[in-house]
Short mmCIF file of C-alpha atoms in Angstrom, two decimals:
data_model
loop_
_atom_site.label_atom_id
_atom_site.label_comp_id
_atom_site.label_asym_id
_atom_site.label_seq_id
_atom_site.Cartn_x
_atom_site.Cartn_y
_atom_site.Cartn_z
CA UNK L 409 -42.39 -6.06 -105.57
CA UNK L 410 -39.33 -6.55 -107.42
CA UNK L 411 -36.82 -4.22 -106.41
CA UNK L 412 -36.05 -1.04 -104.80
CA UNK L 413 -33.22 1.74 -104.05
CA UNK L 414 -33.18 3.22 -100.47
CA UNK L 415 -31.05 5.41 -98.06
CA UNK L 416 -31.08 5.68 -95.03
CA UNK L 417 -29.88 9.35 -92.71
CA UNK L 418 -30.72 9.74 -89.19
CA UNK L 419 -30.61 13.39 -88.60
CA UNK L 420 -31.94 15.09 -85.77
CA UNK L 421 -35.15 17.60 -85.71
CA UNK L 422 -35.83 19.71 -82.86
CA UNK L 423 -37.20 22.85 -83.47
CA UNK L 424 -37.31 24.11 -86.98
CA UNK L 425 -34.76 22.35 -89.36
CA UNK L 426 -33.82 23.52 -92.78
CA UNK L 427 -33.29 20.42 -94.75
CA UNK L 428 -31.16 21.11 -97.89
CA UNK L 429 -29.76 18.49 -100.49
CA UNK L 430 -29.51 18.12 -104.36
CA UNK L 431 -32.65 16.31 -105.66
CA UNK L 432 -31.46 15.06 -108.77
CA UNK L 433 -29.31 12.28 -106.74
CA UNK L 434 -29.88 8.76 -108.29
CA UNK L 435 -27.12 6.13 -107.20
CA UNK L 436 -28.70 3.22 -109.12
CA UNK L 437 -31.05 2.01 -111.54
CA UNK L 438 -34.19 -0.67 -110.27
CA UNK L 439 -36.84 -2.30 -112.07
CA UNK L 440 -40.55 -1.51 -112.10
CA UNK L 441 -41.51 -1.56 -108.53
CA UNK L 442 -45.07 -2.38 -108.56
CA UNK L 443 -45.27 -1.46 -105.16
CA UNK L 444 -43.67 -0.63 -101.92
CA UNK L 445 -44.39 -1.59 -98.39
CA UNK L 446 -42.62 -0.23 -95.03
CA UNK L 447 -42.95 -1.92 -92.21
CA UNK L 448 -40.98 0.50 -90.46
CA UNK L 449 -37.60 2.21 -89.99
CA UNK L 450 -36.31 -1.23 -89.75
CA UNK L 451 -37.03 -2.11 -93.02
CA UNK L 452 -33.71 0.06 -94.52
CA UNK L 453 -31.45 0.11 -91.62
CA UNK L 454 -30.23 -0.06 -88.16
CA UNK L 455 -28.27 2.07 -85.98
CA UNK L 456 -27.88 5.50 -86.19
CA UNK L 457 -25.75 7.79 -88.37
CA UNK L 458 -25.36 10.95 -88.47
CA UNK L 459 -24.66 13.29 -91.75
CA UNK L 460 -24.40 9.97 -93.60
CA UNK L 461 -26.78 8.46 -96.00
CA UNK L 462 -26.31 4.72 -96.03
CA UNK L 463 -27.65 2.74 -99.59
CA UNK L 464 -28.91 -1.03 -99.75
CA UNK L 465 -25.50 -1.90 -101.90
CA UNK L 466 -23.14 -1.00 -98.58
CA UNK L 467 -22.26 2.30 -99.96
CA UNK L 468 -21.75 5.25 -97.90
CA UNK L 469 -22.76 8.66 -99.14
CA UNK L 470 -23.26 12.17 -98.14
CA UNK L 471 -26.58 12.90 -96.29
CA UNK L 472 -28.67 16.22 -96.61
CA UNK L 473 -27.53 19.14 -95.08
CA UNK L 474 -29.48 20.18 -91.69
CA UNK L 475 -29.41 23.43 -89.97
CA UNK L 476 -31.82 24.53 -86.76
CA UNK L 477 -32.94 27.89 -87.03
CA UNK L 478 -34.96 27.96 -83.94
CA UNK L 479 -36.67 26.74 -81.51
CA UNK L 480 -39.97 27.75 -79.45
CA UNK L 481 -41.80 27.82 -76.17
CA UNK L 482 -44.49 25.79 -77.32
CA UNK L 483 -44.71 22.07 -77.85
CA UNK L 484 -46.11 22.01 -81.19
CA UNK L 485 -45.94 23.85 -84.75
CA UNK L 486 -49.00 23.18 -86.31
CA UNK L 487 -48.16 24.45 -90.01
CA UNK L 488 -45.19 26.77 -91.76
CA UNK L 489 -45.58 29.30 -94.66
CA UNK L 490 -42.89 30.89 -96.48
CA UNK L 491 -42.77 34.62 -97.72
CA UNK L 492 -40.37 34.91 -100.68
CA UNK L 493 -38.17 37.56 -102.08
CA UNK L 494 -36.60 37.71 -99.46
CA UNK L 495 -37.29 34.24 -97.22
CA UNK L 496 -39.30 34.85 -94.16
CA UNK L 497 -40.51 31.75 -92.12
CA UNK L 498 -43.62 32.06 -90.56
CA UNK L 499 -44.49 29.12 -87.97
CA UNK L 500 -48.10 28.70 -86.38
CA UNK L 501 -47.50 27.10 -82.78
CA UNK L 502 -50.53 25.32 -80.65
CA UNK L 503 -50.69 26.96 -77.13
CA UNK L 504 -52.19 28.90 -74.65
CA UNK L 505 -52.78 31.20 -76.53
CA UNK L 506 -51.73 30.12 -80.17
CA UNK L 507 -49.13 32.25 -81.65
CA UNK L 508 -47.57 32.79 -85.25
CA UNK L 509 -43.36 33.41 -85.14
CA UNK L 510 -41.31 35.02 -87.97
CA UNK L 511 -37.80 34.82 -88.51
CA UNK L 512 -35.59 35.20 -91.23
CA UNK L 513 -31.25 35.85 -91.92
CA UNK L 514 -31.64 39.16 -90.14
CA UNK L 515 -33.47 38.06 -86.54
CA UNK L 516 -31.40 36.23 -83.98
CA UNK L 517 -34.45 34.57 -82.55
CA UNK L 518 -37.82 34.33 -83.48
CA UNK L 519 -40.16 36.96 -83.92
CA UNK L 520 -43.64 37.44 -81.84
CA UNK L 521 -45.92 37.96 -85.01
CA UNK L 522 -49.70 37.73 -83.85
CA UNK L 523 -51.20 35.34 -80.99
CA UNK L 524 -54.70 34.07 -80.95
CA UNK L 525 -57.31 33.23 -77.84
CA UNK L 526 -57.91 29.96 -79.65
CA UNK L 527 -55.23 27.16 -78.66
CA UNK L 528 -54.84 25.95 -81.78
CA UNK L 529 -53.74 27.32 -85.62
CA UNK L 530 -55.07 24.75 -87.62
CA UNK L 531 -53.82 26.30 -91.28
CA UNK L 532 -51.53 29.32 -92.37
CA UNK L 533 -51.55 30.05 -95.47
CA UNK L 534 -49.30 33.25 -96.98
CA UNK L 535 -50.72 35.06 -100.91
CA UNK L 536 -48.96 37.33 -102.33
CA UNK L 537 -50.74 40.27 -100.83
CA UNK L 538 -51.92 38.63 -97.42
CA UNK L 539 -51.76 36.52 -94.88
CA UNK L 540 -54.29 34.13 -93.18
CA UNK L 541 -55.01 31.87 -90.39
CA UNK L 542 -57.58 29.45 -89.11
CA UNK L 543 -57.88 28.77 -85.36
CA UNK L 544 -59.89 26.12 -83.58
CA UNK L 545 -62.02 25.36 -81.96
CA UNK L 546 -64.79 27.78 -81.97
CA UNK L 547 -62.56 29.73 -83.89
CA UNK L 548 -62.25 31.44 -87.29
CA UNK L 549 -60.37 32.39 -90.59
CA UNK L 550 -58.53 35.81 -89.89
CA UNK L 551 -56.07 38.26 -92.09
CA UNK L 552 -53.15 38.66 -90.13
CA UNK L 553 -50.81 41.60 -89.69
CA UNK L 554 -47.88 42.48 -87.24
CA UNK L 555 -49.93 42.44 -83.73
CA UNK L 556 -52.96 42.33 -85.38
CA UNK L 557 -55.81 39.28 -86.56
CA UNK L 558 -58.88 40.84 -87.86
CA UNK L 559 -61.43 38.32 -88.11
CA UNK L 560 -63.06 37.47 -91.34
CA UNK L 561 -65.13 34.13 -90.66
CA UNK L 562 -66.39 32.67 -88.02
CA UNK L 563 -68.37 29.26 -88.78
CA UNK L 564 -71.10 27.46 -86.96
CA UNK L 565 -69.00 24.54 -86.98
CA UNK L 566 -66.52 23.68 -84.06
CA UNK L 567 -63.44 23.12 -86.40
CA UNK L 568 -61.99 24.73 -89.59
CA UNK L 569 -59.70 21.91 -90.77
CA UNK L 570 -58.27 23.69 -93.60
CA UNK L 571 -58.75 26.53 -95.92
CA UNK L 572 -57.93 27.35 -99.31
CA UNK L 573 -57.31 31.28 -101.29
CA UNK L 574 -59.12 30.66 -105.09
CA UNK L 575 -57.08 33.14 -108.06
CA UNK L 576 -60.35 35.32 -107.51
CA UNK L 577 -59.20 35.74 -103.83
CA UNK L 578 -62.46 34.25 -102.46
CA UNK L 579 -61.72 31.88 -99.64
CA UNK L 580 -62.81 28.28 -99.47
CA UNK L 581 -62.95 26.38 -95.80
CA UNK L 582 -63.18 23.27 -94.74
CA UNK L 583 -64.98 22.11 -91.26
CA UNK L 584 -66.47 19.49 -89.29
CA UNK L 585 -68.95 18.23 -87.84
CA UNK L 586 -70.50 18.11 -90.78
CA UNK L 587 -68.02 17.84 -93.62
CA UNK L 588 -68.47 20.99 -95.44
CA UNK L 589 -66.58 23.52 -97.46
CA UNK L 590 -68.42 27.04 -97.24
CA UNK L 591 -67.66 29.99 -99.87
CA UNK L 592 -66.02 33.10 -98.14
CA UNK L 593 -66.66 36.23 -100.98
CA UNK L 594 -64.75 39.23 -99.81
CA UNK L 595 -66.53 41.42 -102.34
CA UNK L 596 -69.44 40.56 -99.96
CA UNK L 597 -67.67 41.19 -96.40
CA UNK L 598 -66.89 37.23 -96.49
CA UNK L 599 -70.38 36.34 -96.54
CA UNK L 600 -70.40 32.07 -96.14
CA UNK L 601 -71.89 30.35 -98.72
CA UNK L 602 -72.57 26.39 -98.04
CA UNK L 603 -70.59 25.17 -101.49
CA UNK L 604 -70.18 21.19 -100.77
CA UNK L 605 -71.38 18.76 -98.03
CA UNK L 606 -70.41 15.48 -98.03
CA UNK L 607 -72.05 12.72 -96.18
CA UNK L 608 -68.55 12.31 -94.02
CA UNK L 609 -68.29 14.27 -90.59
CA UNK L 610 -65.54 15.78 -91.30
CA UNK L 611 -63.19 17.24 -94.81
CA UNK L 612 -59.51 17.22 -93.43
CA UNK L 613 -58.14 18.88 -96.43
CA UNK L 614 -58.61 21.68 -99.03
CA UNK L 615 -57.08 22.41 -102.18
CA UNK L 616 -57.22 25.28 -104.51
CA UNK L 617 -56.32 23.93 -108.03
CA UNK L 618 -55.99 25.56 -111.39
CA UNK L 619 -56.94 22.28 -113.13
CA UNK L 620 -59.53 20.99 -111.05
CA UNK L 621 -60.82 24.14 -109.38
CA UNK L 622 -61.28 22.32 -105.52
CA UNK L 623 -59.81 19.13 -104.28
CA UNK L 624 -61.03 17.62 -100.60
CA UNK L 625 -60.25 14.89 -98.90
CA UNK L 626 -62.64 13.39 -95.98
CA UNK L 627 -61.70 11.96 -92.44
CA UNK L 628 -64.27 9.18 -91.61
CA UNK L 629 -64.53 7.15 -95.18
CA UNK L 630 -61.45 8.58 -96.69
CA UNK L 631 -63.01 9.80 -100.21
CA UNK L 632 -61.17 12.38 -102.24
CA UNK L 633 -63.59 14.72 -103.68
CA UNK L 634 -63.16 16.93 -106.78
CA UNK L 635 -65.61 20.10 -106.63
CA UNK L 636 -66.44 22.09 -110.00
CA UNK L 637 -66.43 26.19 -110.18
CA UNK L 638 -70.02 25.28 -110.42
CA UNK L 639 -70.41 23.54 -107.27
CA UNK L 640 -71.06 20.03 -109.02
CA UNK L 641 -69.01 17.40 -107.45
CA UNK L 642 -67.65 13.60 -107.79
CA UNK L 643 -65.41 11.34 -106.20
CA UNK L 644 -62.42 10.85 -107.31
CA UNK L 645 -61.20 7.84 -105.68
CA UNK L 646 -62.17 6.06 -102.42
CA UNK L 647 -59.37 5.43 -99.97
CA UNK L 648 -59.24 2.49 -98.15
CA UNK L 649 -58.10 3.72 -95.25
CA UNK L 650 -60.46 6.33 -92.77
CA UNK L 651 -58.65 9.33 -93.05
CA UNK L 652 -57.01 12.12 -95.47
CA UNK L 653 -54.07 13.60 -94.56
CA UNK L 654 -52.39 15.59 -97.28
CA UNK L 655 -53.46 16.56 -100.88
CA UNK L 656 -51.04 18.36 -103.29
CA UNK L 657 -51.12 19.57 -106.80
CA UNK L 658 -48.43 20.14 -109.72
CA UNK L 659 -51.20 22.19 -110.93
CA UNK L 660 -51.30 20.34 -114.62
CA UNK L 661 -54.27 18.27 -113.18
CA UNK L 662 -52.11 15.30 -111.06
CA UNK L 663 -52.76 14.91 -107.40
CA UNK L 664 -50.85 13.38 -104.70
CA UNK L 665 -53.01 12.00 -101.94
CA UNK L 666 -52.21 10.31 -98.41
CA UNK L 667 -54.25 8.67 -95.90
CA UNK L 668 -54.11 7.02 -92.71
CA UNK L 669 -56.27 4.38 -90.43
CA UNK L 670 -55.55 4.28 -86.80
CA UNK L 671 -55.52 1.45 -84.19
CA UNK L 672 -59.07 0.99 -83.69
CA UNK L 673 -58.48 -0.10 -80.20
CA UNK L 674 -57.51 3.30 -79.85
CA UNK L 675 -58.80 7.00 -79.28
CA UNK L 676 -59.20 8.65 -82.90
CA UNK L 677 -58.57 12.30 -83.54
CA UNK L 678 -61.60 12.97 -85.51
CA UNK L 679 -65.09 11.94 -84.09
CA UNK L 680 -67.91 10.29 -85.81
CA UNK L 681 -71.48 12.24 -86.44
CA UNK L 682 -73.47 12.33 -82.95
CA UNK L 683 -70.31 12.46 -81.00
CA UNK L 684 -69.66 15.50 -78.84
CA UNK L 685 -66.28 17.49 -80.37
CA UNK L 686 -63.65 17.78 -78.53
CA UNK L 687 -60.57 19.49 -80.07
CA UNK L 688 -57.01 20.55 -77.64
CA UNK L 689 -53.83 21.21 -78.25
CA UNK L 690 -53.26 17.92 -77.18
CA UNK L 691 -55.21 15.81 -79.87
CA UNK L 692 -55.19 18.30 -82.98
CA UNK L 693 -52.32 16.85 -84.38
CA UNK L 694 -51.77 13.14 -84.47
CA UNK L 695 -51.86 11.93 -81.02
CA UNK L 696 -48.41 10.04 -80.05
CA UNK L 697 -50.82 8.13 -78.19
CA UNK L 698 -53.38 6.83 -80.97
CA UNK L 699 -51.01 3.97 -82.92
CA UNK L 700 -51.28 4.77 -86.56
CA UNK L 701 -51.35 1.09 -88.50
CA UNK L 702 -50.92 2.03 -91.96
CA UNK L 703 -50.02 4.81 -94.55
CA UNK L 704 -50.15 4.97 -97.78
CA UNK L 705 -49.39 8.25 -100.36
CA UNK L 706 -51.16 7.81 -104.07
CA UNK L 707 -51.02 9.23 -107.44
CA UNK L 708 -54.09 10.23 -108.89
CA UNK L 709 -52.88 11.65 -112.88
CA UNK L 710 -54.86 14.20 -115.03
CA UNK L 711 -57.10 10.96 -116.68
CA UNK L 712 -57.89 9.96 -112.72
CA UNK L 713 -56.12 6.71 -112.93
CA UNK L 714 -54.55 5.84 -109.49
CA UNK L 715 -51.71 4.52 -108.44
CA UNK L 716 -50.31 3.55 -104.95
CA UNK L 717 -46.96 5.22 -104.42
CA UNK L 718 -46.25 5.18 -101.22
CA UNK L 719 -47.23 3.07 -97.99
CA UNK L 720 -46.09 2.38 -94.56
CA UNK L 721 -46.19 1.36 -91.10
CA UNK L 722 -46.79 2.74 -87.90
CA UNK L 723 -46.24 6.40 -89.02
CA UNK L 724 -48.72 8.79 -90.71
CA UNK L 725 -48.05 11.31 -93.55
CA UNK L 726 -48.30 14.42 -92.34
CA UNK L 727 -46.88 16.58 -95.42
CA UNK L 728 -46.04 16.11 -99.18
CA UNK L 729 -43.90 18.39 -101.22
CA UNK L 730 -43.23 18.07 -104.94
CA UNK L 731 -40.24 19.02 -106.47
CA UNK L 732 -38.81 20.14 -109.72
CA UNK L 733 -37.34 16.98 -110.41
CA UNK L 734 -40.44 14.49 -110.50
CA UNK L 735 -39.35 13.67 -106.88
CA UNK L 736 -41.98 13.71 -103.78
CA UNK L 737 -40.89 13.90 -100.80
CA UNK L 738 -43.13 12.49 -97.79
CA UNK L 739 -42.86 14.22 -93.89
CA UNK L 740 -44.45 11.91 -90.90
CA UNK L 741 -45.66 11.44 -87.80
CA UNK L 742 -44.82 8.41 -86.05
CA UNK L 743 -46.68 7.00 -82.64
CA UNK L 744 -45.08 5.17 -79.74
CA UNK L 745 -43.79 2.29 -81.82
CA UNK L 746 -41.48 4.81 -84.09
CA UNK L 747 -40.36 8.49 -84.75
CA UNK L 748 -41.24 10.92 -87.63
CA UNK L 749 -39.61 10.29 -91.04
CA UNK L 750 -38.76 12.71 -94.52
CA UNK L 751 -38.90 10.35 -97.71
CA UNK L 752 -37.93 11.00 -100.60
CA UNK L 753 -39.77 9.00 -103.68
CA UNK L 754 -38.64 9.13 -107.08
CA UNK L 755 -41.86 9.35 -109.14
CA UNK L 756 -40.39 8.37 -112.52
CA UNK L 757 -40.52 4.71 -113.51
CA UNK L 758 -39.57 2.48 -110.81
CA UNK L 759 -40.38 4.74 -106.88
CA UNK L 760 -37.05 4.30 -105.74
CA UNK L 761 -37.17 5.26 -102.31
CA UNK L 762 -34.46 7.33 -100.36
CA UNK L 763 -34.69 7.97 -96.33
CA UNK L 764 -33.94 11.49 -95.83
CA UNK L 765 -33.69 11.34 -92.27
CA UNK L 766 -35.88 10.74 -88.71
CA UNK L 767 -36.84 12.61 -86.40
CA UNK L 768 -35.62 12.56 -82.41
CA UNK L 769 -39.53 13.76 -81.83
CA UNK L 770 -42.52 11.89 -82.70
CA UNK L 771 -43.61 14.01 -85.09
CA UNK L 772 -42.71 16.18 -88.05
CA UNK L 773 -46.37 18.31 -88.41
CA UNK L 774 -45.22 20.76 -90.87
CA UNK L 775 -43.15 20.94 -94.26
CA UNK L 776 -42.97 23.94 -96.24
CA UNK L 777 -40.48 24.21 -99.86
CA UNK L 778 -38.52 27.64 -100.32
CA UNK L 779 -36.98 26.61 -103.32
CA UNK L 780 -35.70 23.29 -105.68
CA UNK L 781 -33.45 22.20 -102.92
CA UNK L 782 -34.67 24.21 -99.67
CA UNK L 783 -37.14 22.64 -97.21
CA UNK L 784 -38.60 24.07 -94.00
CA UNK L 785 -39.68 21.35 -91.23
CA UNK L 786 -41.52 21.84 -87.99
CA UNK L 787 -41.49 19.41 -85.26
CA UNK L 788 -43.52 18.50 -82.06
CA UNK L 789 -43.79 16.29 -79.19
CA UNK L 790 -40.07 16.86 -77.40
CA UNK L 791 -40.93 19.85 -75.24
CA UNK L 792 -40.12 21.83 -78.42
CA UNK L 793 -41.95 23.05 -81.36
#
């Protein structure tokens, strides 16, 4: 590695934060970084500030702006959506039972939206016409209204990991154990169709892409899979780590991936084929208690050529955003050895790397944009959110 521009802001996350800054901030020029390793959130800084960004040169600078907009009765937020025109924040919560929230400029707390007998909301997703969930375990994909989840899917499988909503509103989900992905057809009352299975027990995430049609990532050997309107499939590259935790699209055919490997002296969240399931609120998300060893986020362009972006210690990507501005920016969970970051990583020529801030929780389990410069972030493990 040859050289590098970071900054470092410790700001604090409990509850929902809106994180705000300019993205097009770029205090110095590096060479080609081939690559870049964390070891940590010792490896930019020190200390704690607060509202101040602080750069490898000495240089003090202003930080993001932060602003907590609530703050709920359960521990965790499992996933945020945004409704546009005007902003409304919709937060999924693990609990007994699980509920969605709403807020926006016009409530003074949160808003009861729709609850669920499952514990858990595994993925929220908001169309432009709809709104859907997917609860776990032994639970299903439902269209959600004000006090009211209709229930459009329930699999054989214990967990729906993720879901996706194709332009032709049929519904793609991904469960485990196996790792599948069935086709939901509402033109047929959601009727499943098996679409892929994959030899791993589980597919952790689901994309809908205009390029690529579906993108999946496994949890048990870590393959990203690229799945054809047609149902033919390939892999597109082979992580070396166990786990996917995040794919995203800038829908001209590039991919940003992350994955994860875990202690393996510890518990992992997702079981292996032949063991018994056994999904709580307490190990949905990434378990403060399982030591995450490494992370690492990668670029995978419309030609399929990789390239490692992105990687780190002792913390797990949770969330990836793409900007405007050719900038990424990477939410995580840390374990007991350290807190939940937000980087930001400057995709054009050398990955300069800027630390947005970190967390007073463990974890930051959710990360939703609103706009160019307006980020959404849900937190868990502090008795809040």
């Amino acid at each position: 590695m040859k050289s590098f521009n970071c900054f470092f802001n410790h700001l604090s996350f409990i509850g929902i934060v809106i994180l705000s800054y300019s993205l097009a901030s770029s205090l110095a020029h590096a060479s080609k970084t081939l690559s870049v390793v964390l070891e940590g959130y010792e490896s930019f800084s020190t200390g704690k500030l607060y509202g101040t960004a602080i750069g490898l040169d000495g240089g003090l600078y202003l930080a993001p702006q932060t602003k907590e907009i609530a703050k709920m009765p359960e521990e965790q937020i499992t996933d945020i959506a945004i409704k546009k025109n005007p902003i409304q924040v919709f937060a999924a919560t693990a609990g007994k039972p699980a509920t969605i929230y709403r807020f926006d400029d016009t409530l003074s707390a949160p808003e009861k939206y729709a609850s669920f007998q499952q514990p858990i909301i595994s993925r929220m997703i908001i169309t432009s016409e709809k709104i859907y969930a997917a609860t776990a375990p032994n639970g299903g994909i439902y269209e959600v209204e004000k006090n009211k989840a209709y229930l459009l899917w329930k699999p054989k499988e214990n967990v729906i990991w993720d879901f996706c909503v194709a332009s032709d509103k049929k519904i793609y989900a991904a469960v485990g154990i196996p790792g599948r992905i069935y086709q939901l057809d509402p033109s047929t009352n959601y009727k499943e169709t098996l679409f892929f299975e994959s030899d791993e027990p589980h597919i952790t995430k689901l994309i809908c892409d205009s390029k690529r049609f579906l993108v999946a990532g496994g949890g048990g050997k870590g393959i990203v899979y690229e799945i054809q309107k047609n149902g033919k499939a390939y892999a597109l590259f082979d992580s070396s780590l166990e786990e996917i935790s995040q794919i995203i699209s800038d829908g001209n055919g590039n991919l940003y991936v992350s994955s994860l490997s875990r202690d393996p002296g510890s518990a992992s969240q997702l079981p292996k084929k032949g063991q018994a399931i056994n999904v709580t609120v307490e190990n949905f998300s990434i378990d403060s208690t399982v030591l995450i060893q490494t992370t690492e986020v990668y670029s995978i362009n419309s030609d399929n050529a990789v390239e490692l972006v992105f990687r780190a210690s002792n913390e797990g990507v949770t969330s990836l955003s793409l900007s405007s501005k050719n900038q990424l920016l990477v939410a995580t969970a840390g374990s007991e050895k350290e807190p939940g970051h937000v980087y930001l990583v400057n995709l054009t020529g050398n990955y300069n790397i800027e630390v947005l801030g970190q967390t007073e929780s463990l974890q930051i389990t959710a990360m939703a944009q609103a706009d160019s410069s307006l980020y959404y972030l849900g937190t868990s493990h502090i008795g809040r959110v």
